[in-house]
Coordinates of C-alpha atoms and ligand atoms in Angstrom, one line a residue:
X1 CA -23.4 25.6 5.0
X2 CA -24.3 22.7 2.2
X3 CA -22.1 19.7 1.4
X4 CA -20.9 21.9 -1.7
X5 CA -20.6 25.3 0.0
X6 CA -23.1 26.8 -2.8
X7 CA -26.5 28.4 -2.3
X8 CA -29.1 25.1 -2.6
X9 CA -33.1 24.7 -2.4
X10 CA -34.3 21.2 -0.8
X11 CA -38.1 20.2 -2.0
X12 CA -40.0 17.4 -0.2
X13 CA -42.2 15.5 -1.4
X14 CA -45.0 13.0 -0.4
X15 CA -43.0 9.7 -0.8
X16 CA -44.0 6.7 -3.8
X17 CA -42.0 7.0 -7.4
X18 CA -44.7 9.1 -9.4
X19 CA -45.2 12.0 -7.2
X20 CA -41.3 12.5 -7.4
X21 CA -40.8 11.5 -10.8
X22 CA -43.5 14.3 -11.4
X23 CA -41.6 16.5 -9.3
X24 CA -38.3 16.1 -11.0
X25 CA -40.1 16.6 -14.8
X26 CA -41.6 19.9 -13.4
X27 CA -38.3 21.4 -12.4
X28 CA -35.9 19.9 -14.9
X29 CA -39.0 21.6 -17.2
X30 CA -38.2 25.1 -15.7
X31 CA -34.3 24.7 -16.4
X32 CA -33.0 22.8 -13.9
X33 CA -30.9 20.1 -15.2
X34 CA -29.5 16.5 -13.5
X35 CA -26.1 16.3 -11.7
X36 CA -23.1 14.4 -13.3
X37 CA -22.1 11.7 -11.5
X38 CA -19.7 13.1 -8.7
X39 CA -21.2 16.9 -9.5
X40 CA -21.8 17.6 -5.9
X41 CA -18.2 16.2 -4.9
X42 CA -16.3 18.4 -7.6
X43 CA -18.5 21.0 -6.6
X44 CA -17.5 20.7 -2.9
X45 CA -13.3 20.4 -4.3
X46 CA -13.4 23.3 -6.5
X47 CA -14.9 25.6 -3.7
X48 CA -12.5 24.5 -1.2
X49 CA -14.6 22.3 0.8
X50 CA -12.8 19.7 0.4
X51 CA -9.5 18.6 -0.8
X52 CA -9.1 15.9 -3.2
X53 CA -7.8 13.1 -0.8
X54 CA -11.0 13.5 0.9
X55 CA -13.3 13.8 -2.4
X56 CA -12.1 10.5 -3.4
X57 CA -12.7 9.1 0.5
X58 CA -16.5 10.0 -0.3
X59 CA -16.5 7.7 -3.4
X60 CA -14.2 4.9 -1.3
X61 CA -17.2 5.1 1.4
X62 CA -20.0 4.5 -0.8
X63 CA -18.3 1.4 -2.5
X64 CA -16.6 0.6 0.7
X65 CA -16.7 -3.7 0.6
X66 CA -15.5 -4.3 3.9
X67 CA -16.0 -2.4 7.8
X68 CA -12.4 -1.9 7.9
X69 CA -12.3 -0.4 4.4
X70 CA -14.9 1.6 5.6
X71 CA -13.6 2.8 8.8
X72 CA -10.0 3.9 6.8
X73 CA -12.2 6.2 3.9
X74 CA -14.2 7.8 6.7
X75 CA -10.7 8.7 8.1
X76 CA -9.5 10.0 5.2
X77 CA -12.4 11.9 4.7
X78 CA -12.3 13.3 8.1
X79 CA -8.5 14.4 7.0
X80 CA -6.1 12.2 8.1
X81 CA -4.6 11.7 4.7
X82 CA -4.5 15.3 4.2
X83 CA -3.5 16.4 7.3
X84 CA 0.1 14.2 6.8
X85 CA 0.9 15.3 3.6
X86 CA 0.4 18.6 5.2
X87 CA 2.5 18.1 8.0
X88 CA 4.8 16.8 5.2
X89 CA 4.4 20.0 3.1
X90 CA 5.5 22.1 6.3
X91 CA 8.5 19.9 6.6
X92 CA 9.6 20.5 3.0
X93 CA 8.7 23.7 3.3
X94 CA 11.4 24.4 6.0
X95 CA 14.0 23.0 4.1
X96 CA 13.3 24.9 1.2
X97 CA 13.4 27.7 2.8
X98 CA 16.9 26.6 4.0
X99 CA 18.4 26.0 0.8
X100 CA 17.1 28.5 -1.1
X101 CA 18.5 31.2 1.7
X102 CA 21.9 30.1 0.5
X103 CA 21.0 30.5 -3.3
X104 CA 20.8 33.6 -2.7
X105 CA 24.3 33.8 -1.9
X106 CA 25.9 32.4 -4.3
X107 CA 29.9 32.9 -3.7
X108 CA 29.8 31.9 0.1
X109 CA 30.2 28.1 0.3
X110 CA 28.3 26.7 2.8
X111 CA 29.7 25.5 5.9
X112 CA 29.6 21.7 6.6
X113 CA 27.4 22.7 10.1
X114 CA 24.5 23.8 7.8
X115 CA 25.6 21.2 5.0
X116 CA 24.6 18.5 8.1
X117 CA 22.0 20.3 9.1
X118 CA 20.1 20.4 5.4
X119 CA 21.3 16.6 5.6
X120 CA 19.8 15.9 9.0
X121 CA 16.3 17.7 7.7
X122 CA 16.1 15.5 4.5
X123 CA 16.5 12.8 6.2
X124 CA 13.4 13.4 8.5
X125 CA 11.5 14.0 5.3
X126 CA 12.4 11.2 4.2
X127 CA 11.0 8.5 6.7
X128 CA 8.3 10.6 7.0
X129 CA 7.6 10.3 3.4
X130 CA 8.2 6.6 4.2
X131 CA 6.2 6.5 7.4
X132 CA 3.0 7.9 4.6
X133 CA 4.2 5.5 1.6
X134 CA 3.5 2.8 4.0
X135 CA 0.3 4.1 5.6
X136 CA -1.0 4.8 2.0
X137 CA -0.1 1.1 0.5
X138 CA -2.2 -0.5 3.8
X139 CA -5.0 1.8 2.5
X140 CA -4.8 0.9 -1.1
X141 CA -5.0 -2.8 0.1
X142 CA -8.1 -2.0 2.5
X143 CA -10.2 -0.4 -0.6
X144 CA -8.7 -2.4 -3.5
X145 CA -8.4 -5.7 -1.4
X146 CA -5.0 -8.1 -2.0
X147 CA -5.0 -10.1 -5.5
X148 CA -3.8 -13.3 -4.4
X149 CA -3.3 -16.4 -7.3
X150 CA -3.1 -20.3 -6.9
X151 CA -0.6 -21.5 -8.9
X152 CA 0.8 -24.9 -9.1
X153 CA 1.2 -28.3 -10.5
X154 CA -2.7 -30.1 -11.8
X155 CA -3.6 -32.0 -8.6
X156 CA -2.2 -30.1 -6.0
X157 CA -5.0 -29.6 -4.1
X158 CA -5.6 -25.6 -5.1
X159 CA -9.4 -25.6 -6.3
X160 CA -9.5 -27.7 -2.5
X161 CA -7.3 -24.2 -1.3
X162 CA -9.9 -21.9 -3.0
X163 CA -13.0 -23.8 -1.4
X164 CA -11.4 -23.5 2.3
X165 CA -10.6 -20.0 2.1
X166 CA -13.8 -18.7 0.3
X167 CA -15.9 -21.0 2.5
X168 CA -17.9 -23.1 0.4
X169 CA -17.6 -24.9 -2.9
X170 CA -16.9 -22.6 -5.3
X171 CA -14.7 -24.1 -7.4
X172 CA -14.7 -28.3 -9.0
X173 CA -12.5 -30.6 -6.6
X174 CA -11.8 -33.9 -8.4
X175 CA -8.8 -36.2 -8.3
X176 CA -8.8 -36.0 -12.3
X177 CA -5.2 -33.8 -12.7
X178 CA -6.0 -31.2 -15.0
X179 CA -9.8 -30.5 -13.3
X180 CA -9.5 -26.8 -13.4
X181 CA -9.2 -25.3 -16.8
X182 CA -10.3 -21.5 -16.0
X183 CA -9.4 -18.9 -13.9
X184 CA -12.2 -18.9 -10.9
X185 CA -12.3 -15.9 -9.1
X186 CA -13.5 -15.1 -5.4
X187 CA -13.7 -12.3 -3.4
X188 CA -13.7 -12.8 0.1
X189 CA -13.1 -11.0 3.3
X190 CA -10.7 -12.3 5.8
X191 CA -10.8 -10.9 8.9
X192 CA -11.8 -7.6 7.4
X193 CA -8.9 -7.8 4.5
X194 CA -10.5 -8.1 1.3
X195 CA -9.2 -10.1 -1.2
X196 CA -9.9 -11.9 -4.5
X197 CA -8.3 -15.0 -4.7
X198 CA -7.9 -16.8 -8.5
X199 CA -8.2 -20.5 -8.5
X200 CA -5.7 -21.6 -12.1
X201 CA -5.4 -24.5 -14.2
X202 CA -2.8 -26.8 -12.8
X203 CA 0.7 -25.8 -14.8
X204 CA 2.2 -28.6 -16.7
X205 CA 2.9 -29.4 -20.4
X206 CA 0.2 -30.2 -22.3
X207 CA -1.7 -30.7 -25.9
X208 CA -4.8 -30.1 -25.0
X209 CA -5.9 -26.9 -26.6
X210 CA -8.4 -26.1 -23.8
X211 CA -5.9 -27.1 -20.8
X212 CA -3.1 -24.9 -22.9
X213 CA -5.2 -22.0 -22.7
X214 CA -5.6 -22.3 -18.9
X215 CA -1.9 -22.6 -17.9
X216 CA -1.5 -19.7 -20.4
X217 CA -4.3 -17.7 -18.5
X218 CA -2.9 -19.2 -15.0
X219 CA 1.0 -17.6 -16.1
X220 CA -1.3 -14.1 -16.6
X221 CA -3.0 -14.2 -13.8
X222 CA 0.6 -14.8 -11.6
X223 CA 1.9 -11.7 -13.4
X224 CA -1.0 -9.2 -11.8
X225 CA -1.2 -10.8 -8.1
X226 CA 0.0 -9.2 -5.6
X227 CA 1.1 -12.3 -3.8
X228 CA 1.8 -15.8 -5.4
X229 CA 0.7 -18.8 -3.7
X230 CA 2.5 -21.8 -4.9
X231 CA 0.9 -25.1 -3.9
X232 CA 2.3 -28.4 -4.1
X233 CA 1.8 -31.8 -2.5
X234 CA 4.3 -32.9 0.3
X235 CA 4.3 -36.3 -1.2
X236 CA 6.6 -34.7 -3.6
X237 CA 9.3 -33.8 -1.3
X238 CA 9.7 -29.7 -0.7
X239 CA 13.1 -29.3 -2.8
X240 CA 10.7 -30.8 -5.9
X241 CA 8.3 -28.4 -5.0
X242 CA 10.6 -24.9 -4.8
X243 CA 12.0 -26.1 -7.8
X244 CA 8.7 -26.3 -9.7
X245 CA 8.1 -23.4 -8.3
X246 CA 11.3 -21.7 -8.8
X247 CA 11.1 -22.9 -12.5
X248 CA 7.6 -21.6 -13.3
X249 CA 8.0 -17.9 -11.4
X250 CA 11.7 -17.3 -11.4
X251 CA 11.6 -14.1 -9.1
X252 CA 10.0 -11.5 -10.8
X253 CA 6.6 -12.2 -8.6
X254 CA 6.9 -12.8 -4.3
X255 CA 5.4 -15.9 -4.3
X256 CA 5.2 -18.7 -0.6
X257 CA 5.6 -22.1 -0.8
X258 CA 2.0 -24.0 0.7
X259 CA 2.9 -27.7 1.2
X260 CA -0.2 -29.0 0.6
X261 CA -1.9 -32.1 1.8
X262 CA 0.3 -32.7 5.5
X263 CA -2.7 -35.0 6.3
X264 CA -0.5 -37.7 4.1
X265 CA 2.3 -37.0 5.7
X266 CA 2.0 -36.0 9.3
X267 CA 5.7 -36.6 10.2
X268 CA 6.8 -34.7 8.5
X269 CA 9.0 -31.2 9.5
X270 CA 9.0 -28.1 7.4
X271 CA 11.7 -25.3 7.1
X272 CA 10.1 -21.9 7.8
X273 CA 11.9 -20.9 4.3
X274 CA 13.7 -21.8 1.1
X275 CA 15.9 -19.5 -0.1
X276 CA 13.9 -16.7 1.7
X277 CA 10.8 -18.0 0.5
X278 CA 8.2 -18.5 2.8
X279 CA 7.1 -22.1 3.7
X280 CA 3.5 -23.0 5.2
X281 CA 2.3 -26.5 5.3
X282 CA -1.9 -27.3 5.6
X283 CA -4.4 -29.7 4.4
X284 CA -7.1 -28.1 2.6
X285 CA -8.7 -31.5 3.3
X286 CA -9.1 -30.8 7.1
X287 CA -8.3 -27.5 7.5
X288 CA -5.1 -28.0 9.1
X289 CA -2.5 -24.8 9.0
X290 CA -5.3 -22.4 7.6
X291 CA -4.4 -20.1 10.7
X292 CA -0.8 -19.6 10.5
X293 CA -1.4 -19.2 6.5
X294 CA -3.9 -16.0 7.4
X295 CA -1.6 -14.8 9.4
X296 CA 1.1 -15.2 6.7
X297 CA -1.6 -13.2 4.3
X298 CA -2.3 -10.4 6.4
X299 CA 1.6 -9.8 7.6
X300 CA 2.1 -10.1 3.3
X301 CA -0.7 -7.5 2.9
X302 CA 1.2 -5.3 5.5
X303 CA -2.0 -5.2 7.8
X304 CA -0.8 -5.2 11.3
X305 CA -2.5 -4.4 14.4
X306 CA -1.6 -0.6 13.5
X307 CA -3.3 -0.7 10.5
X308 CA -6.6 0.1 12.9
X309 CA -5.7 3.6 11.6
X310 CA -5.1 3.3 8.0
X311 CA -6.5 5.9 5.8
X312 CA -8.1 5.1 2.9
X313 CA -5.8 5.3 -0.6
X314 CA -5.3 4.6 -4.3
X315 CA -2.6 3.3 -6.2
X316 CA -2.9 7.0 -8.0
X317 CA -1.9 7.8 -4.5
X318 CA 1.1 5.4 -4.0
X319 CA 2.4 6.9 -7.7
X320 CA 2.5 10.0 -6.2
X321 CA 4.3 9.4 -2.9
X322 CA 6.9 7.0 -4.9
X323 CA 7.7 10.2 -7.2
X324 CA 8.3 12.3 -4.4
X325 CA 10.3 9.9 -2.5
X326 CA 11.9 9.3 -6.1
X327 CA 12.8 13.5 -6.3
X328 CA 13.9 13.7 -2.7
X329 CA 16.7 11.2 -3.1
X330 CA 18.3 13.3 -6.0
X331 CA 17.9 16.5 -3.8
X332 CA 20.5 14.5 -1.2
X333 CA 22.7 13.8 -3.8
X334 CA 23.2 17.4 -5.0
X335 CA 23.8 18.7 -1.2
X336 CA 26.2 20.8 -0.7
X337 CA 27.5 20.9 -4.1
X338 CA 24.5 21.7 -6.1
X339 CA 22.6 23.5 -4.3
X340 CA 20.3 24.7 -7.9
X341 CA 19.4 21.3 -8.6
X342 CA 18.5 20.2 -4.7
X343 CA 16.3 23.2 -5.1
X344 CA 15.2 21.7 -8.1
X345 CA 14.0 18.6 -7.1
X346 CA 12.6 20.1 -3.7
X347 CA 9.9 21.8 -6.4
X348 CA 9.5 18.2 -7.6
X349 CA 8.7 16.4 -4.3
X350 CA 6.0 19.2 -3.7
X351 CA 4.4 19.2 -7.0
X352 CA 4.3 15.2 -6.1
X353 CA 2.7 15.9 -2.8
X354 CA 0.6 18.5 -4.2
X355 CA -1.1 15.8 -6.6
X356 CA -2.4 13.7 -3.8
X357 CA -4.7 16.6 -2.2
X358 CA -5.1 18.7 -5.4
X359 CA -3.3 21.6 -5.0
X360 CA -1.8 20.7 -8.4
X361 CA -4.1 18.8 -10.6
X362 CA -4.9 18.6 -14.5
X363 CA -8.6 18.5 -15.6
X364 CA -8.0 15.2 -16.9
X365 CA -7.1 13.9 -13.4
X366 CA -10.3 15.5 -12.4
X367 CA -12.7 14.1 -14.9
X368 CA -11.5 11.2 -14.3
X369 CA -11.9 11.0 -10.7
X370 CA -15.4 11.9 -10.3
X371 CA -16.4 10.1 -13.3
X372 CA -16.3 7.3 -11.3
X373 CA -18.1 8.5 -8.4
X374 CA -22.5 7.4 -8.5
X375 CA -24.9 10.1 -9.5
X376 CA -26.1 12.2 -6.6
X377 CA -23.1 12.4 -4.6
Ligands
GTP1 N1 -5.6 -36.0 1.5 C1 -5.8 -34.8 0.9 N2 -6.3 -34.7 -0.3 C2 -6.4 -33.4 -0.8 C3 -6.1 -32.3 -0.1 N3 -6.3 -31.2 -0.9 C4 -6.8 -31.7 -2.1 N4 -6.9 -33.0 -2.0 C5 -7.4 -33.9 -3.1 O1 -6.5 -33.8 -4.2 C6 -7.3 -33.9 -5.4 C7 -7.0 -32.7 -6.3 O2 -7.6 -31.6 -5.7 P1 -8.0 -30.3 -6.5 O3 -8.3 -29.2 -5.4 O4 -8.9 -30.5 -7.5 O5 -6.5 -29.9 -7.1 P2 -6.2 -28.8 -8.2 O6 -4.8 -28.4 -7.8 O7 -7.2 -27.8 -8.2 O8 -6.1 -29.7 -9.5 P3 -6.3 -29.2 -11.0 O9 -7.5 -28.3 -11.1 O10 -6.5 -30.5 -11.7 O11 -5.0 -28.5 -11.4 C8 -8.7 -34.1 -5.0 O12 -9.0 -35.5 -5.0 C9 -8.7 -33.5 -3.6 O13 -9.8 -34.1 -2.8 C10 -5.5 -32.4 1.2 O14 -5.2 -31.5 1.9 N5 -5.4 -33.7 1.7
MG2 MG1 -8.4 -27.2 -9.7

């Protein structure tokens, strides 16, 4: 059977570009015409060859940056995303059955044993669907890597940061404060997590129209990471340094203190936390406390050990699952009472579901998934 499930005709040619160029014209003459990018793929999802978790895992292969991201589309592909929102489906579809028995009976209340019972079921659902939310965010980190920003005071030693963690020098190291004026970008791959790490300008007051626009581009840049790293120099004391911190982020963004440049000060003993915010002192001079702060990335990225199963995902994905967790909450609340609008929302958290393999799916969603896909697959 072929990748789409339709009838198709191979021709081989002798290899070199002219012959198959030559080739092509002669058949595209007769009728034929080229695919659209992704053609094969919808092809394969409209005839039920695949579902639509594991069309997109064909697209996450190809651009695949990293082994593990790799690894988690081909598992995807091979079903493992589908197969636990089915398992999730059959769940649901158990307690729908259940509650919609007793709509059908209208005048007889229901007893508190099945009331529990419903109860008990919803709440299985419920750390399943929790159990998948988490599998499906570790997936949309593998393919979409973690956005991680340097923020902090000019001179703090985060161009020196960027350099260390990308590996060479990517970014201008001078003891001038107010070196960095740009957002630099990097993307690297740590121990098979990618991410893209953004090197700022240093915050602080200025009149310098070309510095203004960096801190201006640096307080963007903190509002799209994923995770804030605020660097500061231990000369400074740490309460100076949450402060700043605390001052430039408030706690809209999860941010870590890095105590920066411990080679000064080698005496001295930091908290694990301030105020629940992570502490980790290094020296991007020598390297010192690079470990633990990988560690710190990769446990902030949610990639344990575990995640050597992770399927691949997309934030499209984590929409979906957060909507049906969203519509499962208000079913609870409406049980025994309600029992119309637990229904109700039951349909809710499967349309949800249904999104993520396709069962349910506009043609918007659809043209604008395998738009993106490369021509010939
Ligand atoms: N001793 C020591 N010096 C450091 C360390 N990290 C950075 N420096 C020095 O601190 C100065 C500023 O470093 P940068 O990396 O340019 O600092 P920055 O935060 O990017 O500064 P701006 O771009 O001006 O905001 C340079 O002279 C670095 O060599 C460190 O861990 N130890
Ligand atoms: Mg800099």
């Amino acid at each position: 059977m072929s990748y789409t499930g339709e009838d198709v005709v191979e021709f081989q040619s002798h290899g070199g570009p002219v012959v198959s160029e030559w080739l092509l014209g002669t058949i595209l003459a007769a009728g034929a015409r080229a695919a659209a990018p992704g053609e094969f793929t919808l092809r394969a999802f409209l005839n039920d060859k695949l579902d639509l978790t594991q069309a997109e895992a064909v697209a996450d292969l190809v651009a695949s940056g990293s082994r593990a991201a790799a690894r988690a589309a081909l598992r995807s592909l091979t079903g493992r995303f589908s197969a636990a929102v089915d398992a999730i489906q059959a769940k649901l579809m158990r307690v729908r059955v259940h509650i919609e028995a007793h709509l059908d009976f209208p005048d007889e209340d229901i007893d508190p044993a099945t009331s529990a019972a419903i109860h008990g079921e919803m709440a299985g659902l419920e750390k399943s669907i929790a159990e998948l939310l988490a599998d499906a965010r570790q997936g949309v980190v593998l393919r979409d890597g973690l956005n991680i920003a340097i923020v902090g005071p000019p001179n703090a030693g985060k161009s020196s940061l960027l350099n260390r963690l990308a590996g060479h020098d990517a970014a201008i190291v001078t003891d001038v404060p107010g070196t960095t004026r740009d957002t630099l970008r990097e993307r690297i791959v740590l121990d098979g997590l990618p991410v893209h790490v953004v090197d700022t300008a240093g915050m602080r007051n200025t009149d310098d129209p070309i510095e203004k626009e960096g801190v201006r581009r640096a307080r963007l840049e903190t509002g799209r990471a994923d995770l804030v790293l605020w660097l500061g120099d231990v000369r400074e004391g740490l309460p100076h340094i949450a402060a700043g911190a605390c001052a430039a982020l408030g706690s809209e963004v999860p941010y870590t203190l890095v105590v920066n440049k411990l080679d000064l000060a080698p005496d001295v003993a930091l908290p694990g936390h301030v105020d629940r915010v992570p502490v980790i002192g290094i020296s991007a001079l020598t390297g010192a406390g690079m470990e633990a702060l990988l560690r710190h990335l990769k446990s902030c990225a949610g990639l344990t050990d575990a995640a050597a199963g992770t399927f691949s995902a997309r934030r499209r994905h984590l929409a979906a699952i957060e909507r049906a967790a969203a519509a499962l909450a208000d079913a609870r609340t409406h049980v025994p009472s309600e029992l119309e609008l637990a229904a109700e929302d039951l349909r809710g958290v499967q349309a949800a579901l249904g999104e993520l393999t396709g069962e349910v799916s506009s043609d918007d969603l659809l043209g604008e998934i395998f738009s993106n896909f490369c021509i010939g697959k």
